[in-house]
């Protein structure tokens, strides 16, 4: 990490296994780069199968004692972790922005967001209640007891390097599970810093183990965990093809899975919507992290009667967005994570234009700012034949389709294998419930663009995966139910 880093003692260029910061078995490293410039800002171990296995050895050994630590004591450690994370909000926020590229306000906001999950699961740790079941036979007592599933493999994405670690590791610890974690190769430094704080909070050795790996070495590490029968659960956020690979490869050892996969969120503006609120909702949901968010709207449908009014207001707002590096406090849109990401955006926009879309705002790279910046873009006349309608663009592009009827737009919104989030704006209470029921997604925003909250269940249906993060359901995903029946009591 460069000289002016404000949290040098939390910058680790090592794996954390069994309570020890160590290099990979063969001492190989890979570079972590600033997405705005491509310049290396640090190095972390390029781990392989040996590191993956010793991490599981440590997690498996630690599980025997961690599961027996009383829930209240586990909760206290988790809450200390939360306090430490919050006490470093500014520095962690800067680290997130530095390695991920998001504006500084969003980097700091992500720290608070991450901490909200740690705090929540610190509280939920003491509420893994079971059931006492009325027995049909005299002299019997029947119980359903919640138990931790065991060693959890957490595989986290680059777009929210702190929040996704928090949302996966905090519930695992709360449930009494131990963890092996592989953070995204683009953003491992934030994850390592969070684990360094967990260590300071008193998480015992072996309970959290983190192994970094380059894009090339990642399959070796992850497949070692998938094949290992001691790993009882996999929690993953990332693409649908990778999620399906994890599910297939976990089948032989029948692991429990939480898969938060790709989305293709529709955003619908009905003619009875509050147009100002709809524009605001779209700005909030679409441009968070420059559109690199799995719940951000990918397809925008606007009813004919309000189409032009909505588009004009939106174009004005989007055109005014300030694009730039996190070091400029005015920046609202940062760089894309890497060249592959910006090439995909470019491909989607070019394809849309070749099929009749009109570029109203943006539609191009911004090389004068840096190689990975893309102008916030509004496209009109989008339709279902365009690649941006069927694939997640994961960038600051808003393709708008005009529609006539509610039935037509519901059919279009559901015409995708994905089902993570959907948004719509309407002021008709009957329509609100009709449409909320009809949308085939795990999350629905009604007159609201900012949906995520630690107390709410986050997750999808169809090809967007299964399992929930946050809320009471987010703890249940790390527990299984044991039925205990005691007889001969009369
Ligand atoms: C994600 O993009 O994977 C998570 C977004 C969120 O937590 O809102």
Short mmCIF file of C-alpha atoms and ligand atoms in Angstrom, two decimals:
data_model
loop_
_atom_site.label_atom_id
_atom_site.label_comp_id
_atom_site.label_asym_id
_atom_site.label_seq_id
_atom_site.Cartn_x
_atom_site.Cartn_y
_atom_site.Cartn_z
CA UNK A 1 0.00 0.00 0.00
CA UNK A 2 1.34 3.45 -0.79
CA UNK A 3 3.01 5.72 1.74
CA UNK A 4 0.10 8.05 2.47
CA UNK A 5 -2.27 5.29 3.57
CA UNK A 6 -4.06 6.39 6.75
CA UNK A 7 -4.41 2.97 8.34
CA UNK A 8 -1.05 1.23 7.85
CA UNK A 9 -1.49 -1.12 10.79
CA UNK A 10 -4.60 -2.60 9.18
CA UNK A 11 -3.00 -3.14 5.79
CA UNK A 12 -2.08 -6.81 5.58
CA UNK A 13 -0.30 -8.54 2.75
CA UNK A 14 -0.80 -11.97 4.26
CA UNK A 15 -3.36 -14.73 4.67
CA UNK A 16 -4.85 -15.14 8.14
CA UNK A 17 -4.97 -18.81 9.06
CA UNK A 18 -5.34 -20.27 12.55
CA UNK A 19 -4.70 -16.88 14.10
CA UNK A 20 -1.45 -16.27 12.21
CA UNK A 21 -0.78 -13.80 9.39
CA UNK A 22 1.28 -15.76 6.89
CA UNK A 23 2.34 -15.87 3.23
CA UNK A 24 0.96 -18.50 0.87
CA UNK A 25 2.65 -21.91 0.99
CA UNK A 26 4.77 -21.10 -2.04
CA UNK A 27 5.22 -17.40 -1.19
CA UNK A 28 3.66 -16.15 -4.43
CA UNK A 29 1.93 -12.74 -4.51
CA UNK A 30 -0.31 -10.80 -6.87
CA UNK A 31 -0.88 -7.07 -7.24
CA UNK A 32 -3.94 -5.17 -6.06
CA UNK A 33 -4.52 -2.23 -8.37
CA UNK A 34 -6.27 1.12 -8.24
CA UNK A 35 -9.18 0.69 -10.70
CA UNK A 36 -8.94 4.34 -11.71
CA UNK A 37 -5.35 4.07 -12.96
CA UNK A 38 -4.40 0.39 -13.08
CA UNK A 39 -1.40 1.23 -10.85
CA UNK A 40 -0.51 -1.34 -8.16
CA UNK A 41 -1.40 -0.20 -4.63
CA UNK A 42 -0.48 -3.37 -2.74
CA UNK A 43 0.27 -7.08 -2.90
CA UNK A 44 -1.43 -10.06 -1.29
CA UNK A 45 -0.70 -13.81 -1.33
CA UNK A 46 -1.58 -15.80 -4.42
CA UNK A 47 -2.75 -18.89 -2.59
CA UNK A 48 -3.39 -22.40 -3.77
CA UNK A 49 -4.75 -25.73 -2.69
CA UNK A 50 -2.31 -26.15 0.22
CA UNK A 51 -3.39 -22.84 1.77
CA UNK A 52 -7.04 -23.70 1.17
CA UNK A 53 -6.66 -27.03 3.00
CA UNK A 54 -4.79 -25.68 6.02
CA UNK A 55 -7.46 -22.98 6.35
CA UNK A 56 -10.11 -25.72 6.56
CA UNK A 57 -7.97 -27.68 9.04
CA UNK A 58 -7.94 -24.58 11.28
CA UNK A 59 -11.64 -23.82 10.87
CA UNK A 60 -12.61 -27.44 11.47
CA UNK A 61 -10.53 -27.65 14.66
CA UNK A 62 -11.85 -24.31 15.95
CA UNK A 63 -15.48 -25.29 15.31
CA UNK A 64 -15.40 -27.81 18.16
CA UNK A 65 -14.84 -25.06 20.73
CA UNK A 66 -16.48 -22.02 19.06
CA UNK A 67 -19.86 -23.75 18.78
CA UNK A 68 -19.77 -24.26 22.55
CA UNK A 69 -19.02 -20.63 23.40
CA UNK A 70 -22.28 -19.31 24.90
CA UNK A 71 -24.25 -17.21 22.42
CA UNK A 72 -23.99 -14.16 24.66
CA UNK A 73 -20.19 -14.37 24.72
CA UNK A 74 -20.09 -14.77 20.94
CA UNK A 75 -22.41 -11.77 20.69
CA UNK A 76 -20.07 -9.65 22.80
CA UNK A 77 -17.12 -10.41 20.53
CA UNK A 78 -19.18 -9.62 17.42
CA UNK A 79 -20.36 -6.35 18.95
CA UNK A 80 -16.77 -5.40 19.78
CA UNK A 81 -15.95 -6.06 16.12
CA UNK A 82 -18.78 -3.72 15.13
CA UNK A 83 -17.47 -0.99 17.46
CA UNK A 84 -13.94 -1.31 16.08
CA UNK A 85 -15.17 -1.15 12.48
CA UNK A 86 -17.23 1.96 13.20
CA UNK A 87 -14.32 3.58 15.02
CA UNK A 88 -12.31 3.31 11.77
CA UNK A 89 -15.07 4.49 9.42
CA UNK A 90 -13.02 7.22 7.75
CA UNK A 91 -9.92 5.13 7.13
CA UNK A 92 -11.79 2.00 6.04
CA UNK A 93 -13.99 4.14 3.80
CA UNK A 94 -10.90 5.52 2.13
CA UNK A 95 -9.45 2.05 1.70
CA UNK A 96 -12.67 0.84 0.04
CA UNK A 97 -12.64 3.82 -2.32
CA UNK A 98 -8.97 3.34 -3.06
CA UNK A 99 -9.18 -0.30 -4.10
CA UNK A 100 -12.76 -0.36 -5.42
CA UNK A 101 -13.07 3.15 -6.85
CA UNK A 102 -16.39 4.31 -5.39
CA UNK A 103 -16.72 7.94 -4.28
CA UNK A 104 -15.48 8.62 -0.76
CA UNK A 105 -18.96 9.29 0.65
CA UNK A 106 -20.03 5.88 -0.65
CA UNK A 107 -16.87 4.23 0.71
CA UNK A 108 -17.59 5.60 4.19
CA UNK A 109 -21.28 4.81 3.77
CA UNK A 110 -20.34 1.21 3.02
CA UNK A 111 -18.43 0.94 6.30
CA UNK A 112 -21.52 2.00 8.22
CA UNK A 113 -23.65 -0.35 6.10
CA UNK A 114 -21.23 -3.24 6.80
CA UNK A 115 -21.22 -2.47 10.52
CA UNK A 116 -25.03 -2.50 10.59
CA UNK A 117 -24.92 -6.20 9.63
CA UNK A 118 -22.24 -6.97 12.21
CA UNK A 119 -24.26 -5.26 14.92
CA UNK A 120 -27.48 -6.94 13.80
CA UNK A 121 -25.99 -10.43 13.89
CA UNK A 122 -24.30 -9.66 17.20
CA UNK A 123 -27.81 -9.15 18.50
CA UNK A 124 -29.34 -12.09 16.64
CA UNK A 125 -26.70 -14.47 18.05
CA UNK A 126 -28.70 -14.71 21.27
CA UNK A 127 -31.98 -15.40 19.48
CA UNK A 128 -31.34 -18.67 17.68
CA UNK A 129 -34.39 -20.05 19.46
CA UNK A 130 -35.80 -23.50 18.79
CA UNK A 131 -39.23 -24.97 19.52
CA UNK A 132 -40.83 -27.10 22.19
CA UNK A 133 -43.31 -29.30 20.34
CA UNK A 134 -46.42 -30.68 22.09
CA UNK A 135 -45.97 -34.48 22.16
CA UNK A 136 -48.84 -36.74 21.11
CA UNK A 137 -47.67 -39.53 23.41
CA UNK A 138 -47.63 -39.31 27.24
CA UNK A 139 -44.20 -39.26 28.86
CA UNK A 140 -42.46 -37.66 25.91
CA UNK A 141 -40.87 -34.26 25.35
CA UNK A 142 -40.08 -33.10 21.82
CA UNK A 143 -37.71 -30.29 20.90
CA UNK A 144 -36.39 -28.65 17.76
CA UNK A 145 -32.95 -27.24 18.49
CA UNK A 146 -30.96 -24.93 16.20
CA UNK A 147 -27.32 -25.90 15.69
CA UNK A 148 -24.51 -24.28 13.66
CA UNK A 149 -23.97 -26.02 10.33
CA UNK A 150 -20.16 -26.20 10.75
CA UNK A 151 -17.35 -24.80 8.62
CA UNK A 152 -18.58 -22.17 6.15
CA UNK A 153 -16.79 -21.16 2.94
CA UNK A 154 -17.52 -17.48 2.20
CA UNK A 155 -16.69 -16.22 -1.29
CA UNK A 156 -17.19 -12.50 -1.60
CA UNK A 157 -17.45 -10.01 -4.49
CA UNK A 158 -15.53 -6.82 -5.24
CA UNK A 159 -18.41 -4.36 -5.47
CA UNK A 160 -19.04 -4.15 -1.69
CA UNK A 161 -15.76 -5.42 -0.22
CA UNK A 162 -16.71 -4.61 3.39
CA UNK A 163 -20.46 -5.13 3.41
CA UNK A 164 -20.34 -8.57 1.83
CA UNK A 165 -17.70 -9.81 4.29
CA UNK A 166 -19.85 -8.49 7.14
CA UNK A 167 -23.07 -9.94 5.79
CA UNK A 168 -21.55 -13.42 5.46
CA UNK A 169 -19.04 -13.71 8.31
CA UNK A 170 -21.05 -11.99 11.07
CA UNK A 171 -24.05 -14.39 10.83
CA UNK A 172 -21.71 -17.38 10.57
CA UNK A 173 -19.98 -16.37 13.82
CA UNK A 174 -23.30 -15.56 15.46
CA UNK A 175 -24.60 -19.04 14.62
CA UNK A 176 -21.46 -20.68 16.06
CA UNK A 177 -19.91 -21.58 12.69
CA UNK A 178 -16.28 -21.07 11.72
CA UNK A 179 -15.23 -19.58 8.40
CA UNK A 180 -12.82 -19.91 5.51
CA UNK A 181 -13.08 -16.89 3.25
CA UNK A 182 -11.78 -16.02 -0.22
CA UNK A 183 -12.30 -12.30 -0.90
CA UNK A 184 -12.54 -10.95 -4.44
CA UNK A 185 -9.13 -10.62 -6.09
CA UNK A 186 -9.87 -6.98 -7.05
CA UNK A 187 -10.52 -5.84 -3.46
CA UNK A 188 -8.80 -8.06 -0.86
CA UNK A 189 -7.28 -5.24 1.24
CA UNK A 190 -10.57 -4.12 2.80
CA UNK A 191 -11.46 -7.71 3.66
CA UNK A 192 -8.07 -8.28 5.30
CA UNK A 193 -8.44 -5.03 7.28
CA UNK A 194 -11.86 -6.14 8.54
CA UNK A 195 -10.44 -9.48 9.61
CA UNK A 196 -7.57 -7.69 11.39
CA UNK A 197 -10.25 -5.81 13.35
CA UNK A 198 -12.10 -9.07 14.09
CA UNK A 199 -8.83 -10.40 15.52
CA UNK A 200 -8.52 -7.28 17.69
CA UNK A 201 -12.13 -7.78 18.84
CA UNK A 202 -11.16 -11.18 20.26
CA UNK A 203 -12.37 -13.66 17.65
CA UNK A 204 -10.41 -16.79 18.68
CA UNK A 205 -7.82 -18.33 16.39
CA UNK A 206 -9.15 -20.55 13.64
CA UNK A 207 -12.66 -19.10 13.78
CA UNK A 208 -12.06 -16.79 10.80
CA UNK A 209 -9.50 -17.77 8.16
CA UNK A 210 -8.96 -15.69 5.07
CA UNK A 211 -7.10 -16.82 1.98
CA UNK A 212 -6.44 -14.49 -0.95
CA UNK A 213 -5.92 -15.67 -4.51
CA UNK A 214 -5.55 -14.16 -7.96
CA UNK A 215 -8.22 -14.64 -10.63
CA UNK A 216 -6.15 -17.55 -12.05
CA UNK A 217 -5.66 -19.31 -8.69
CA UNK A 218 -9.18 -18.77 -7.35
CA UNK A 219 -10.67 -21.97 -8.85
CA UNK A 220 -7.95 -24.05 -7.15
CA UNK A 221 -8.76 -22.56 -3.72
CA UNK A 222 -12.53 -22.65 -4.10
CA UNK A 223 -12.67 -26.14 -5.61
CA UNK A 224 -10.57 -27.47 -2.71
CA UNK A 225 -13.27 -26.17 -0.36
CA UNK A 226 -16.13 -27.46 -2.50
CA UNK A 227 -14.63 -30.97 -2.53
CA UNK A 228 -13.89 -31.00 1.21
CA UNK A 229 -16.61 -32.79 3.22
CA UNK A 230 -15.64 -30.80 6.33
CA UNK A 231 -16.97 -27.62 4.69
CA UNK A 232 -20.71 -27.79 5.36
CA UNK A 233 -21.89 -24.56 3.78
CA UNK A 234 -20.98 -22.19 0.97
CA UNK A 235 -22.13 -18.59 0.91
CA UNK A 236 -21.42 -16.75 -2.32
CA UNK A 237 -22.23 -13.45 -4.00
CA UNK A 238 -21.33 -13.22 -7.66
CA UNK A 239 -22.33 -14.33 -11.13
CA UNK A 240 -24.95 -16.96 -11.94
CA UNK A 241 -22.55 -19.21 -13.93
CA UNK A 242 -20.14 -19.33 -10.99
CA UNK A 243 -23.04 -19.91 -8.57
CA UNK A 244 -24.18 -22.86 -10.66
CA UNK A 245 -20.65 -24.27 -10.67
CA UNK A 246 -20.57 -24.02 -6.87
CA UNK A 247 -23.92 -25.79 -6.60
CA UNK A 248 -22.87 -28.59 -8.96
CA UNK A 249 -19.50 -29.12 -7.34
CA UNK A 250 -21.02 -29.06 -3.82
CA UNK A 251 -23.49 -31.77 -4.74
CA UNK A 252 -21.23 -34.69 -3.83
CA UNK A 253 -20.88 -33.44 -0.26
CA UNK A 254 -24.43 -31.98 -0.11
CA UNK A 255 -23.41 -28.64 1.34
CA UNK A 256 -25.94 -26.05 2.35
CA UNK A 257 -25.77 -23.10 -0.07
CA UNK A 258 -26.63 -19.41 -0.03
CA UNK A 259 -26.23 -18.00 -3.52
CA UNK A 260 -26.76 -14.31 -4.21
CA UNK A 261 -26.33 -14.22 -7.96
CA UNK A 262 -26.90 -11.99 -10.96
CA UNK A 263 -29.90 -9.73 -11.42
CA UNK A 264 -31.74 -7.99 -14.23
CA UNK A 265 -33.90 -5.63 -12.20
CA UNK A 266 -36.86 -3.96 -13.87
CA UNK A 267 -37.77 -0.41 -12.77
CA UNK A 268 -41.34 0.51 -13.75
CA UNK A 269 -42.86 3.98 -13.74
CA UNK A 270 -46.66 3.89 -14.02
CA UNK A 271 -48.66 6.88 -15.24
CA UNK A 272 -50.06 7.42 -11.73
CA UNK A 273 -46.56 7.71 -10.20
CA UNK A 274 -45.09 10.76 -8.52
CA UNK A 275 -42.61 11.52 -11.31
CA UNK A 276 -40.18 13.51 -9.17
CA UNK A 277 -40.03 10.66 -6.67
CA UNK A 278 -39.56 8.12 -9.49
CA UNK A 279 -36.63 10.07 -10.94
CA UNK A 280 -35.08 10.36 -7.49
CA UNK A 281 -35.65 6.62 -6.86
CA UNK A 282 -33.93 5.75 -10.12
CA UNK A 283 -30.97 8.01 -9.40
CA UNK A 284 -30.49 6.41 -5.99
CA UNK A 285 -30.87 2.83 -7.13
CA UNK A 286 -29.13 3.01 -10.51
CA UNK A 287 -26.07 5.14 -9.80
CA UNK A 288 -25.02 3.70 -6.44
CA UNK A 289 -21.47 2.41 -6.97
CA UNK A 290 -21.70 3.64 -10.60
CA UNK A 291 -24.30 0.96 -11.38
CA UNK A 292 -22.04 -1.86 -10.19
CA UNK A 293 -24.64 -3.28 -7.84
CA UNK A 294 -26.54 -6.50 -8.35
CA UNK A 295 -29.86 -4.93 -7.33
CA UNK A 296 -29.55 -1.82 -9.49
CA UNK A 297 -32.18 -1.34 -12.22
CA UNK A 298 -31.05 -2.84 -15.52
CA UNK A 299 -34.25 -2.20 -17.51
CA UNK A 300 -36.44 0.89 -17.08
CA UNK A 301 -40.05 0.81 -18.30
CA UNK A 302 -42.05 4.05 -18.42
CA UNK A 303 -45.76 4.24 -19.25
CA UNK A 304 -46.50 6.21 -22.42
CA UNK A 305 -48.45 9.06 -20.76
CA UNK A 306 -45.50 10.06 -18.54
CA UNK A 307 -42.63 8.84 -20.71
CA UNK A 308 -41.41 12.19 -22.03
CA UNK A 309 -41.78 14.04 -18.73
CA UNK A 310 -39.86 11.31 -16.89
CA UNK A 311 -37.14 11.05 -19.54
CA UNK A 312 -36.55 14.80 -19.66
CA UNK A 313 -36.20 15.13 -15.89
CA UNK A 314 -33.97 12.07 -15.73
CA UNK A 315 -31.71 13.26 -18.56
CA UNK A 316 -31.18 16.54 -16.71
CA UNK A 317 -30.19 14.76 -13.49
CA UNK A 318 -27.95 12.21 -15.19
CA UNK A 319 -26.21 14.85 -17.30
CA UNK A 320 -25.31 16.73 -14.11
CA UNK A 321 -23.58 13.79 -12.40
CA UNK A 322 -19.95 14.48 -11.61
CA UNK A 323 -17.59 11.72 -12.72
CA UNK A 324 -14.13 11.46 -11.19
CA UNK A 325 -11.75 9.80 -8.73
CA UNK A 326 -12.58 9.41 -5.04
CA UNK A 327 -9.85 11.92 -4.23
CA UNK A 328 -12.16 14.62 -5.62
CA UNK A 329 -14.79 15.16 -2.92
CA UNK A 330 -17.33 16.24 -5.57
CA UNK A 331 -17.20 12.90 -7.47
CA UNK A 332 -20.46 10.98 -7.63
CA UNK A 333 -19.46 8.34 -10.18
CA UNK A 334 -16.11 6.54 -9.96
CA UNK A 335 -14.28 4.27 -12.40
CA UNK A 336 -15.44 0.83 -13.44
CA UNK A 337 -13.62 -1.94 -11.61
CA UNK A 338 -11.46 -2.99 -14.57
CA UNK A 339 -11.08 -2.99 -18.35
CA UNK A 340 -13.31 -6.09 -18.76
CA UNK A 341 -16.14 -4.25 -17.01
CA UNK A 342 -15.93 -1.14 -19.18
CA UNK A 343 -15.66 -3.23 -22.35
CA UNK A 344 -18.93 -4.95 -21.43
CA UNK A 345 -20.68 -1.61 -20.95
CA UNK A 346 -19.36 -0.39 -24.27
CA UNK A 347 -20.53 -3.57 -25.97
CA UNK A 348 -24.05 -3.21 -24.49
CA UNK A 349 -24.39 0.41 -25.56
CA UNK A 350 -23.10 -0.27 -29.08
CA UNK A 351 -25.44 -3.23 -29.45
CA UNK A 352 -28.42 -1.17 -28.22
CA UNK A 353 -27.64 1.63 -30.66
CA UNK A 354 -27.27 -0.83 -33.53
CA UNK A 355 -30.78 -2.12 -32.69
CA UNK A 356 -32.43 1.29 -32.64
CA UNK A 357 -31.74 2.82 -29.22
CA UNK A 358 -31.11 6.55 -29.04
CA UNK A 359 -28.34 7.97 -26.83
CA UNK A 360 -29.82 10.90 -24.91
CA UNK A 361 -26.96 11.42 -22.46
CA UNK A 362 -23.43 9.95 -22.30
CA UNK A 363 -22.78 6.82 -24.31
CA UNK A 364 -18.99 6.95 -24.30
CA UNK A 365 -15.81 6.44 -22.33
CA UNK A 366 -14.22 9.41 -20.57
CA UNK A 367 -10.48 8.92 -21.31
CA UNK A 368 -9.66 12.46 -20.23
CA UNK A 369 -10.52 11.39 -16.64
CA UNK A 370 -8.98 7.91 -16.86
CA UNK A 371 -9.06 4.63 -18.78
CA UNK A 372 -11.95 3.03 -16.87
CA UNK A 373 -14.45 5.89 -16.61
CA UNK A 374 -17.73 5.68 -18.51
CA UNK A 375 -20.16 8.57 -18.86
CA UNK A 376 -23.52 8.13 -17.08
CA UNK A 377 -25.81 7.23 -19.95
CA UNK A 378 -29.51 7.40 -20.80
CA UNK A 379 -30.78 5.39 -23.78
CA UNK A 380 -34.35 5.64 -25.06
CA UNK A 381 -36.21 3.28 -27.43
CA UNK A 382 -34.70 0.25 -25.71
CA UNK A 383 -36.34 -3.09 -26.47
CA UNK A 384 -36.17 -6.75 -25.49
CA UNK A 385 -33.92 -7.73 -28.43
CA UNK A 386 -31.01 -5.72 -27.01
CA UNK A 387 -28.26 -7.41 -25.01
CA UNK A 388 -28.72 -4.83 -22.23
CA UNK A 389 -32.25 -6.19 -21.73
CA UNK A 390 -31.16 -9.75 -21.15
CA UNK A 391 -27.70 -9.33 -19.53
CA UNK A 392 -26.74 -7.30 -16.46
CA UNK A 393 -24.75 -4.27 -17.74
CA UNK A 394 -23.25 -3.51 -14.29
CA UNK A 395 -22.49 0.09 -15.18
CA UNK A 396 -24.03 3.58 -15.28
CA UNK A 397 -26.40 2.96 -18.19
CA UNK A 398 -30.19 3.48 -18.11
CA UNK A 399 -32.03 1.87 -21.07
CA UNK A 400 -35.65 3.12 -21.20
CA UNK A 401 -38.56 1.28 -22.84
CA UNK A 402 -41.98 2.89 -23.34
CA UNK A 403 -44.99 0.70 -22.44
CA UNK A 404 -48.79 0.95 -22.69
CA UNK A 405 -50.46 -1.46 -20.25
CA UNK A 406 -49.87 -3.00 -16.83
CA UNK A 407 -50.19 -6.55 -18.19
CA UNK A 408 -47.65 -5.83 -20.91
CA UNK A 409 -45.08 -4.43 -18.49
CA UNK A 410 -45.48 -7.23 -15.94
CA UNK A 411 -44.90 -9.78 -18.71
CA UNK A 412 -41.82 -7.85 -19.88
CA UNK A 413 -40.45 -7.41 -16.33
CA UNK A 414 -40.75 -11.15 -15.64
CA UNK A 415 -39.37 -12.15 -19.04
CA UNK A 416 -35.91 -12.98 -17.68
CA UNK A 417 -34.36 -15.98 -15.96
CA UNK A 418 -33.26 -13.64 -13.15
CA UNK A 419 -35.29 -12.62 -10.11
CA UNK A 420 -33.34 -10.56 -7.61
CA UNK A 421 -34.89 -7.07 -7.28
CA UNK A 422 -37.66 -5.08 -8.96
CA UNK A 423 -38.84 -1.51 -8.45
CA UNK A 424 -42.01 0.30 -9.38
CA UNK A 425 -43.58 3.67 -8.79
CA UNK A 426 -47.36 4.09 -8.53
CA UNK A 427 -49.77 5.88 -6.22
CA UNK A 428 -52.68 3.49 -6.76
CA UNK A 429 -52.87 1.23 -3.71
CA UNK A 430 -54.69 -1.56 -5.58
CA UNK A 431 -52.14 -1.54 -8.35
CA UNK A 432 -49.32 -1.50 -5.80
CA UNK A 433 -50.35 -4.83 -4.28
CA UNK A 434 -51.30 -6.36 -7.64
CA UNK A 435 -47.90 -5.55 -9.14
CA UNK A 436 -45.89 -6.43 -6.01
CA UNK A 437 -47.58 -9.87 -6.07
CA UNK A 438 -46.99 -10.37 -9.80
CA UNK A 439 -43.27 -9.54 -9.91
CA UNK A 440 -41.09 -12.68 -9.83
CA UNK A 441 -38.26 -11.37 -7.64
CA UNK A 442 -37.01 -11.81 -4.10
CA UNK A 443 -37.01 -8.05 -3.42
CA UNK A 444 -39.54 -5.40 -4.49
CA UNK A 445 -39.17 -1.65 -4.03
CA UNK A 446 -42.47 0.26 -4.14
CA UNK A 447 -41.94 4.02 -4.47
CA UNK A 448 -38.45 3.46 -3.06
CA UNK A 449 -35.03 3.10 -4.65
CA UNK A 450 -32.87 2.31 -1.61
CA UNK A 451 -33.95 -1.08 -0.29
CA UNK A 452 -31.10 -2.81 1.51
CA UNK A 453 -31.19 -2.88 5.31
CA UNK A 454 -29.69 -5.24 7.86
CA UNK A 455 -33.13 -6.13 9.25
CA UNK A 456 -34.52 -7.06 5.82
CA UNK A 457 -34.07 -10.36 3.92
CA UNK A 458 -31.85 -9.83 0.87
CA UNK A 459 -31.84 -12.48 -1.87
CA UNK A 460 -33.40 -13.68 -5.08
CA UNK A 461 -35.41 -16.33 -6.85
CA UNK A 462 -34.94 -18.15 -10.19
CA UNK A 463 -31.39 -17.73 -11.60
CA UNK A 464 -30.65 -15.05 -9.00
CA UNK A 465 -30.11 -17.80 -6.46
CA UNK A 466 -31.48 -18.77 -3.06
CA UNK A 467 -30.88 -18.13 0.61
CA UNK A 468 -31.28 -14.79 2.36
CA UNK A 469 -28.81 -12.37 3.94
CA UNK A 470 -29.71 -9.99 6.76
CA UNK A 471 -32.82 -10.32 8.96
CA UNK A 472 -33.69 -13.39 11.04
CA UNK A 473 -33.51 -15.47 7.84
CA UNK A 474 -29.86 -14.52 7.40
CA UNK A 475 -29.02 -16.31 10.66
CA UNK A 476 -31.17 -19.35 9.86
CA UNK A 477 -29.11 -19.95 6.74
CA UNK A 478 -26.15 -20.86 9.01
CA UNK A 479 -28.15 -23.17 11.27
CA UNK A 480 -29.75 -26.54 10.94
CA UNK A 481 -32.56 -27.97 13.01
CA UNK A 482 -32.03 -30.98 15.24
CA UNK A 483 -35.10 -32.79 16.55
CA UNK A 484 -34.61 -34.23 20.04
CA UNK A 485 -37.26 -36.56 21.44
CA UNK A 486 -37.01 -37.66 25.05
CA UNK A 487 -39.19 -40.57 26.17
CA UNK A 488 -39.83 -42.58 29.33
CA UNK A 489 -40.70 -39.47 31.33
CA UNK A 490 -43.75 -40.95 33.08
C1 LIG B 1 -24.66 -6.52 -4.18
O1 LIG B 1 -24.60 -5.79 -5.16
O2 LIG B 1 -24.23 -7.68 -4.23
C2 LIG B 1 -25.22 -6.07 -2.86
C3 LIG B 1 -25.94 -4.80 -2.94
C4 LIG B 1 -26.55 -4.35 -1.64
O3 LIG B 1 -26.21 -4.82 -0.56
O4 LIG B 1 -27.41 -3.48 -1.71
#
